């Protein structure tokens, strides 16, 4: 592994992976390409430079920006408009051009120069209506999935790769699913080697969270700095549940996958899993105990079109095939985010308010 190009490499996941790769494999040439469209990504540039990671200011929508980098051994595709709410009541052009056209440019770049691919797909490829119709009940301060789990791909562990793909899924989810399909064609037609992970919620320090994406960092930051907080949708009680994966656990998985041929042949659901699942209400309690502040939480009962009441990743396939599971707890994630905010208050305060 002499060289890795990380597109979207100044973003949350891209910069975290870049630094972890460089720390673990100091001889590897790590290059990050990013157009800095995400507010706050520019704050990662000094971190990349500090770790001797080359930064290229470029855009995946422009194939020339990729081509002039030349051949690399791996391309980790982390550039995206990553919000599931993008495109609603606005033009979808940026979302489609970056997530889909950008990926096509990456595939063409790899076809011409060689090199292997890691694609960060999303749990959002699973359609909204079937997920909304899951039998849920409120138990304590969260929704839980009710037995008998009659829908294929559901169990007490959450949602597996067998869950239906029938139905609409948001433009974000659709661009990612189209991406998966294109990658599979490049695998068959051109012998591309690619890893596809359908990630649930990823979190950790250096996530520039905003209302429509990156809720973990935003939730902790608004407790820390102040600013509006409200439970949105599903009657405004904060019972909706997600599982959360620390980006360092994702790095640990990639290290296994990039050295394991069987990882190229399939698609994995990847997330924190049931033990790392948490409702928004529970996250509030946890955050308050760590940050030591108890701000008022508003309620907005209106459910947005792409909101889901419940998603927990069933990691059985990736655990069985590759022996990987998440090790970093939600509590540790919140503690790390809180510490990051504290240590970088002056820079981060304007971003989160
Ligand atoms: N964060 C999550 O919870 C999560 C979950 C599942 C999948 N993913 C996927 O992981 C990847 C990384 O997400 P993230 O959370 O780091 O998002 P992010 O917004 O922090 O990072 C994306 C980066 O891509 C850059 N970018 C956007 N458009 C670009 C373009 N046209 N050309 C070049 N760079 C561009 C942005 O400036 C940003 O720095 C995305 O593909 C996302 O879909 C993320």
mmCIF file of C-alpha atoms in Angstrom, residues 4-283:
data_model
loop_
_atom_site.group_PDB
_atom_site.id
_atom_site.type_symbol
_atom_site.label_atom_id
_atom_site.label_comp_id
_atom_site.label_asym_id
_atom_site.label_seq_id
_atom_site.Cartn_x
_atom_site.Cartn_y
_atom_site.Cartn_z
ATOM 1 C CA UNK A 4 -3.923 6.229 -0.956
ATOM 2 C CA UNK A 5 -6.073 8.970 -2.455
ATOM 3 C CA UNK A 6 -8.976 10.053 -0.247
ATOM 4 C CA UNK A 7 -11.591 12.087 -2.068
ATOM 5 C CA UNK A 8 -13.512 14.332 0.330
ATOM 6 C CA UNK A 9 -10.354 14.010 2.380
ATOM 7 C CA UNK A 10 -10.891 17.250 4.318
ATOM 8 C CA UNK A 11 -14.297 16.075 5.511
ATOM 9 C CA UNK A 12 -15.062 14.298 8.759
ATOM 10 C CA UNK A 13 -14.588 10.686 7.637
ATOM 11 C CA UNK A 14 -11.957 11.437 4.996
ATOM 12 C CA UNK A 15 -9.634 13.425 7.273
ATOM 13 C CA UNK A 16 -10.053 10.978 10.173
ATOM 14 C CA UNK A 17 -9.176 8.001 7.952
ATOM 15 C CA UNK A 18 -6.300 9.873 6.323
ATOM 16 C CA UNK A 19 -4.698 10.628 9.680
ATOM 17 C CA UNK A 20 -5.257 7.107 11.007
ATOM 18 C CA UNK A 21 -3.700 5.618 7.846
ATOM 19 C CA UNK A 22 -0.707 7.942 7.996
ATOM 20 C CA UNK A 23 -0.131 7.272 11.704
ATOM 21 C CA UNK A 24 -0.381 3.503 11.212
ATOM 22 C CA UNK A 25 1.517 3.306 7.894
ATOM 23 C CA UNK A 26 3.940 6.264 7.923
ATOM 24 C CA UNK A 27 5.588 5.136 4.650
ATOM 25 C CA UNK A 28 2.295 5.394 2.739
ATOM 26 C CA UNK A 29 1.748 8.484 0.602
ATOM 27 C CA UNK A 30 -1.700 9.758 1.659
ATOM 28 C CA UNK A 31 -3.294 12.388 -0.594
ATOM 29 C CA UNK A 32 -6.549 14.167 0.248
ATOM 30 C CA UNK A 33 -8.628 15.842 -2.456
ATOM 31 C CA UNK A 34 -11.504 18.098 -1.427
ATOM 32 C CA UNK A 35 -13.338 21.120 -2.834
ATOM 33 C CA UNK A 36 -13.951 22.428 0.733
ATOM 34 C CA UNK A 37 -17.664 22.889 0.089
ATOM 35 C CA UNK A 38 -18.590 21.602 3.563
ATOM 36 C CA UNK A 39 -18.385 24.403 6.082
ATOM 37 C CA UNK A 40 -15.663 23.595 8.595
ATOM 38 C CA UNK A 41 -13.699 21.197 6.362
ATOM 39 C CA UNK A 42 -11.067 23.919 6.014
ATOM 40 C CA UNK A 43 -10.337 23.462 9.732
ATOM 41 C CA UNK A 44 -8.943 20.034 8.921
ATOM 42 C CA UNK A 45 -6.260 21.341 6.567
ATOM 43 C CA UNK A 46 -3.689 22.165 9.292
ATOM 44 C CA UNK A 47 -4.276 18.703 10.801
ATOM 45 C CA UNK A 48 -3.596 17.059 7.449
ATOM 46 C CA UNK A 49 -0.457 19.149 6.939
ATOM 47 C CA UNK A 50 0.720 18.343 10.470
ATOM 48 C CA UNK A 51 0.559 14.634 9.617
ATOM 49 C CA UNK A 52 2.446 15.100 6.350
ATOM 50 C CA UNK A 53 -0.626 14.421 4.224
ATOM 51 C CA UNK A 54 -0.738 16.133 0.841
ATOM 52 C CA UNK A 55 -3.847 18.229 0.192
ATOM 53 C CA UNK A 56 -5.185 18.818 -3.327
ATOM 54 C CA UNK A 57 -7.885 21.447 -3.729
ATOM 55 C CA UNK A 58 -10.021 19.742 -6.346
ATOM 56 C CA UNK A 59 -13.478 18.589 -7.278
ATOM 57 C CA UNK A 60 -14.626 15.054 -8.069
ATOM 58 C CA UNK A 61 -17.054 16.519 -10.608
ATOM 59 C CA UNK A 62 -14.019 17.476 -12.663
ATOM 60 C CA UNK A 63 -12.205 14.378 -13.973
ATOM 61 C CA UNK A 64 -9.063 16.395 -14.714
ATOM 62 C CA UNK A 65 -8.636 17.115 -10.993
ATOM 63 C CA UNK A 66 -8.411 13.358 -10.413
ATOM 64 C CA UNK A 67 -6.385 12.490 -13.480
ATOM 65 C CA UNK A 68 -3.572 14.905 -12.688
ATOM 66 C CA UNK A 69 -2.942 13.067 -9.400
ATOM 67 C CA UNK A 70 -1.831 9.991 -11.371
ATOM 68 C CA UNK A 71 -1.889 6.388 -10.233
ATOM 69 C CA UNK A 72 -2.550 5.388 -6.623
ATOM 70 C CA UNK A 73 -2.947 1.944 -5.030
ATOM 71 C CA UNK A 74 -6.228 2.781 -3.298
ATOM 72 C CA UNK A 75 -8.945 5.372 -3.687
ATOM 73 C CA UNK A 76 -11.201 5.849 -0.660
ATOM 74 C CA UNK A 77 -14.267 7.751 -1.884
ATOM 75 C CA UNK A 78 -15.392 10.034 0.958
ATOM 76 C CA UNK A 79 -16.560 13.047 -1.037
ATOM 77 C CA UNK A 80 -20.292 13.594 -0.997
ATOM 78 C CA UNK A 81 -23.221 15.738 -0.229
ATOM 79 C CA UNK A 82 -23.963 13.454 2.729
ATOM 80 C CA UNK A 83 -27.323 14.822 3.888
ATOM 81 C CA UNK A 84 -30.397 12.672 3.413
ATOM 82 C CA UNK A 85 -32.456 15.891 3.395
ATOM 83 C CA UNK A 86 -30.544 17.384 0.444
ATOM 84 C CA UNK A 87 -32.628 18.022 -2.647
ATOM 85 C CA UNK A 88 -35.960 18.384 -0.844
ATOM 86 C CA UNK A 89 -37.439 21.760 -1.858
ATOM 87 C CA UNK A 90 -34.235 22.698 -3.651
ATOM 88 C CA UNK A 91 -32.314 21.718 -6.761
ATOM 89 C CA UNK A 92 -30.840 18.210 -6.611
ATOM 90 C CA UNK A 93 -28.067 19.180 -9.049
ATOM 91 C CA UNK A 94 -25.179 19.429 -6.581
ATOM 92 C CA UNK A 95 -26.147 16.215 -4.810
ATOM 93 C CA UNK A 96 -26.469 14.197 -8.021
ATOM 94 C CA UNK A 97 -23.422 15.675 -9.705
ATOM 95 C CA UNK A 98 -21.148 15.124 -6.708
ATOM 96 C CA UNK A 99 -22.444 11.785 -5.442
ATOM 97 C CA UNK A 100 -23.030 10.163 -8.799
ATOM 98 C CA UNK A 101 -21.077 11.983 -11.488
ATOM 99 C CA UNK A 102 -18.204 12.347 -9.012
ATOM 100 C CA UNK A 103 -18.221 8.601 -8.382
ATOM 101 C CA UNK A 104 -18.299 7.892 -12.113
ATOM 102 C CA UNK A 105 -15.228 10.098 -12.493
ATOM 103 C CA UNK A 106 -13.532 8.105 -9.711
ATOM 104 C CA UNK A 107 -14.429 4.816 -11.432
ATOM 105 C CA UNK A 108 -13.125 6.053 -14.754
ATOM 106 C CA UNK A 109 -9.947 7.303 -13.088
ATOM 107 C CA UNK A 110 -9.417 3.824 -11.569
ATOM 108 C CA UNK A 111 -10.243 2.100 -14.877
ATOM 109 C CA UNK A 112 -7.590 4.153 -16.647
ATOM 110 C CA UNK A 113 -4.847 4.213 -14.009
ATOM 111 C CA UNK A 114 -5.578 1.029 -12.011
ATOM 112 C CA UNK A 115 -6.032 0.958 -8.228
ATOM 113 C CA UNK A 116 -8.646 -0.379 -5.836
ATOM 114 C CA UNK A 117 -11.688 1.313 -4.355
ATOM 115 C CA UNK A 118 -13.349 1.737 -0.969
ATOM 116 C CA UNK A 119 -16.871 3.122 -1.307
ATOM 117 C CA UNK A 120 -18.727 4.489 1.703
ATOM 118 C CA UNK A 121 -22.304 3.710 0.932
ATOM 119 C CA UNK A 122 -25.074 4.208 3.418
ATOM 120 C CA UNK A 123 -27.887 2.541 5.321
ATOM 121 C CA UNK A 124 -30.014 5.101 3.470
ATOM 122 C CA UNK A 125 -30.087 2.786 0.448
ATOM 123 C CA UNK A 126 -32.881 0.976 2.335
ATOM 124 C CA UNK A 127 -36.213 2.522 1.407
ATOM 125 C CA UNK A 128 -38.088 4.891 3.678
ATOM 126 C CA UNK A 129 -41.630 3.452 3.647
ATOM 127 C CA UNK A 130 -40.755 -0.129 4.678
ATOM 128 C CA UNK A 131 -38.506 1.246 7.439
ATOM 129 C CA UNK A 132 -41.273 3.557 8.622
ATOM 130 C CA UNK A 133 -43.714 0.653 8.676
ATOM 131 C CA UNK A 134 -41.579 -1.514 10.942
ATOM 132 C CA UNK A 135 -43.543 -2.606 14.003
ATOM 133 C CA UNK A 136 -42.147 -0.410 16.775
ATOM 134 C CA UNK A 137 -43.211 0.195 20.326
ATOM 135 C CA UNK A 138 -42.135 2.838 22.809
ATOM 136 C CA UNK A 139 -40.236 1.202 25.656
ATOM 137 C CA UNK A 140 -38.743 3.505 28.263
ATOM 138 C CA UNK A 141 -37.256 6.401 26.359
ATOM 139 C CA UNK A 142 -36.806 4.709 22.981
ATOM 140 C CA UNK A 143 -38.523 2.843 20.197
ATOM 141 C CA UNK A 144 -37.816 -0.886 20.015
ATOM 142 C CA UNK A 145 -38.472 -3.291 17.165
ATOM 143 C CA UNK A 146 -41.323 -5.652 18.039
ATOM 144 C CA UNK A 147 -41.336 -9.406 17.457
ATOM 145 C CA UNK A 148 -42.004 -11.580 15.427
ATOM 146 C CA UNK A 149 -39.666 -9.842 12.916
ATOM 147 C CA UNK A 150 -41.735 -11.119 10.008
ATOM 148 C CA UNK A 151 -40.097 -8.775 7.489
ATOM 149 C CA UNK A 152 -37.065 -10.257 5.711
ATOM 150 C CA UNK A 153 -33.865 -8.615 6.904
ATOM 151 C CA UNK A 154 -35.141 -7.694 10.367
ATOM 152 C CA UNK A 155 -34.267 -9.351 13.674
ATOM 153 C CA UNK A 156 -33.682 -8.377 17.273
ATOM 154 C CA UNK A 157 -30.230 -7.206 16.063
ATOM 155 C CA UNK A 158 -31.672 -4.670 13.591
ATOM 156 C CA UNK A 159 -31.551 -4.391 9.796
ATOM 157 C CA UNK A 160 -29.459 -6.764 7.679
ATOM 158 C CA UNK A 161 -28.398 -6.748 4.029
ATOM 159 C CA UNK A 162 -31.499 -8.824 3.225
ATOM 160 C CA UNK A 163 -33.866 -5.925 3.866
ATOM 161 C CA UNK A 164 -35.985 -4.953 0.855
ATOM 162 C CA UNK A 165 -34.627 -2.407 -1.623
ATOM 163 C CA UNK A 166 -38.103 -1.808 -3.072
ATOM 164 C CA UNK A 167 -39.342 1.787 -2.839
ATOM 165 C CA UNK A 168 -38.047 5.347 -2.659
ATOM 166 C CA UNK A 169 -35.160 6.190 -0.380
ATOM 167 C CA UNK A 170 -34.339 9.941 -0.826
ATOM 168 C CA UNK A 171 -32.122 11.274 -3.571
ATOM 169 C CA UNK A 172 -29.116 10.856 -1.300
ATOM 170 C CA UNK A 173 -29.877 7.157 -0.819
ATOM 171 C CA UNK A 174 -30.639 6.785 -4.513
ATOM 172 C CA UNK A 175 -27.296 8.253 -5.607
ATOM 173 C CA UNK A 176 -25.525 5.846 -3.257
ATOM 174 C CA UNK A 177 -27.474 2.825 -4.483
ATOM 175 C CA UNK A 178 -26.785 3.835 -8.103
ATOM 176 C CA UNK A 179 -23.134 4.098 -7.093
ATOM 177 C CA UNK A 180 -23.152 0.545 -5.707
ATOM 178 C CA UNK A 181 -24.689 -0.755 -8.953
ATOM 179 C CA UNK A 182 -22.128 1.030 -11.099
ATOM 180 C CA UNK A 183 -19.275 -0.283 -8.967
ATOM 181 C CA UNK A 184 -20.560 -3.833 -9.385
ATOM 182 C CA UNK A 185 -20.577 -3.351 -13.164
ATOM 183 C CA UNK A 186 -17.008 -2.040 -13.108
ATOM 184 C CA UNK A 187 -16.061 -5.049 -10.971
ATOM 185 C CA UNK A 188 -17.426 -7.492 -13.560
ATOM 186 C CA UNK A 189 -16.554 -5.617 -16.718
ATOM 187 C CA UNK A 190 -13.151 -4.148 -15.871
ATOM 188 C CA UNK A 191 -11.988 -6.325 -12.957
ATOM 189 C CA UNK A 192 -12.141 -3.420 -10.490
ATOM 190 C CA UNK A 193 -11.516 -4.489 -6.905
ATOM 191 C CA UNK A 194 -13.878 -2.599 -4.617
ATOM 192 C CA UNK A 195 -15.110 -2.674 -1.040
ATOM 193 C CA UNK A 196 -18.655 -1.442 -0.437
ATOM 194 C CA UNK A 197 -19.784 -0.650 3.106
ATOM 195 C CA UNK A 198 -23.322 0.518 3.841
ATOM 196 C CA UNK A 199 -22.548 2.628 6.887
ATOM 197 C CA UNK A 200 -25.040 3.694 9.524
ATOM 198 C CA UNK A 201 -24.359 6.809 11.631
ATOM 199 C CA UNK A 202 -20.645 7.594 11.892
ATOM 200 C CA UNK A 203 -19.432 9.928 14.614
ATOM 201 C CA UNK A 204 -16.407 11.255 16.441
ATOM 202 C CA UNK A 205 -14.396 14.448 16.913
ATOM 203 C CA UNK A 206 -13.899 16.724 13.889
ATOM 204 C CA UNK A 207 -17.400 16.127 12.571
ATOM 205 C CA UNK A 208 -18.743 19.547 11.643
ATOM 206 C CA UNK A 209 -22.298 18.557 12.552
ATOM 207 C CA UNK A 210 -25.286 20.544 11.316
ATOM 208 C CA UNK A 211 -29.041 20.178 11.611
ATOM 209 C CA UNK A 212 -29.368 18.008 8.511
ATOM 210 C CA UNK A 213 -26.203 15.905 8.940
ATOM 211 C CA UNK A 214 -23.885 14.878 11.749
ATOM 212 C CA UNK A 215 -26.374 15.068 14.626
ATOM 213 C CA UNK A 216 -24.077 13.521 17.261
ATOM 214 C CA UNK A 217 -21.503 16.316 17.087
ATOM 215 C CA UNK A 218 -24.203 18.967 16.778
ATOM 216 C CA UNK A 219 -26.123 17.638 19.798
ATOM 217 C CA UNK A 220 -23.055 17.635 22.038
ATOM 218 C CA UNK A 221 -21.883 21.016 20.678
ATOM 219 C CA UNK A 222 -25.213 22.732 21.293
ATOM 220 C CA UNK A 223 -25.134 21.445 24.869
ATOM 221 C CA UNK A 224 -21.603 22.751 25.231
ATOM 222 C CA UNK A 225 -21.877 26.125 23.478
ATOM 223 C CA UNK A 226 -25.613 26.786 23.710
ATOM 224 C CA UNK A 227 -27.943 27.133 20.723
ATOM 225 C CA UNK A 228 -31.321 25.692 19.769
ATOM 226 C CA UNK A 229 -31.996 22.027 20.464
ATOM 227 C CA UNK A 230 -35.208 20.244 19.640
ATOM 228 C CA UNK A 231 -36.612 16.787 19.170
ATOM 229 C CA UNK A 232 -37.907 16.754 15.608
ATOM 230 C CA UNK A 233 -40.552 14.388 14.283
ATOM 231 C CA UNK A 234 -42.296 11.325 15.710
ATOM 232 C CA UNK A 235 -44.325 13.458 18.150
ATOM 233 C CA UNK A 236 -41.249 15.380 19.253
ATOM 234 C CA UNK A 237 -40.323 13.088 22.147
ATOM 235 C CA UNK A 238 -36.837 12.065 21.039
ATOM 236 C CA UNK A 239 -37.646 8.343 20.983
ATOM 237 C CA UNK A 240 -36.091 7.745 17.547
ATOM 238 C CA UNK A 241 -33.159 5.320 17.614
ATOM 239 C CA UNK A 242 -29.878 5.021 15.702
ATOM 240 C CA UNK A 243 -26.739 2.970 16.179
ATOM 241 C CA UNK A 244 -23.487 4.894 16.163
ATOM 242 C CA UNK A 245 -20.031 3.889 14.928
ATOM 243 C CA UNK A 246 -16.837 5.710 15.868
ATOM 244 C CA UNK A 247 -14.872 6.561 12.728
ATOM 245 C CA UNK A 248 -11.813 4.836 14.275
ATOM 246 C CA UNK A 249 -13.764 1.575 14.364
ATOM 247 C CA UNK A 250 -14.432 2.096 10.648
ATOM 248 C CA UNK A 251 -10.687 2.516 10.126
ATOM 249 C CA UNK A 252 -10.087 -0.780 11.945
ATOM 250 C CA UNK A 253 -12.557 -2.489 9.630
ATOM 251 C CA UNK A 254 -10.941 -1.029 6.503
ATOM 252 C CA UNK A 255 -7.567 -2.360 7.587
ATOM 253 C CA UNK A 256 -9.054 -5.859 7.694
ATOM 254 C CA UNK A 257 -11.003 -5.474 4.441
ATOM 255 C CA UNK A 258 -8.138 -4.044 2.395
ATOM 256 C CA UNK A 259 -6.110 -7.169 3.183
ATOM 257 C CA UNK A 260 -8.868 -9.705 2.653
ATOM 258 C CA UNK A 261 -9.905 -10.765 -0.855
ATOM 259 C CA UNK A 262 -13.322 -12.046 0.245
ATOM 260 C CA UNK A 263 -14.224 -8.478 1.257
ATOM 261 C CA UNK A 264 -14.310 -7.516 -2.443
ATOM 262 C CA UNK A 265 -17.082 -9.905 -3.344
ATOM 263 C CA UNK A 266 -20.004 -8.559 -1.405
ATOM 264 C CA UNK A 267 -21.708 -5.617 0.287
ATOM 265 C CA UNK A 268 -21.647 -5.141 4.049
ATOM 266 C CA UNK A 269 -23.925 -3.357 6.482
ATOM 267 C CA UNK A 270 -21.574 -1.624 8.899
ATOM 268 C CA UNK A 271 -22.546 0.170 12.084
ATOM 269 C CA UNK A 272 -22.311 0.398 15.825
ATOM 270 C CA UNK A 273 -24.953 -2.314 16.182
ATOM 271 C CA UNK A 274 -27.498 -2.879 18.911
ATOM 272 C CA UNK A 275 -25.038 -2.364 21.787
ATOM 273 C CA UNK A 276 -24.173 1.059 20.353
ATOM 274 C CA UNK A 277 -27.764 2.107 19.714
ATOM 275 C CA UNK A 278 -29.274 5.113 21.429
ATOM 276 C CA UNK A 279 -32.394 7.255 21.226
ATOM 277 C CA UNK A 280 -32.159 11.026 21.012
ATOM 278 C CA UNK A 281 -33.720 11.297 24.465
ATOM 279 C CA UNK A 282 -31.087 8.916 25.866
ATOM 280 C CA UNK A 283 -28.364 10.851 24.048
#
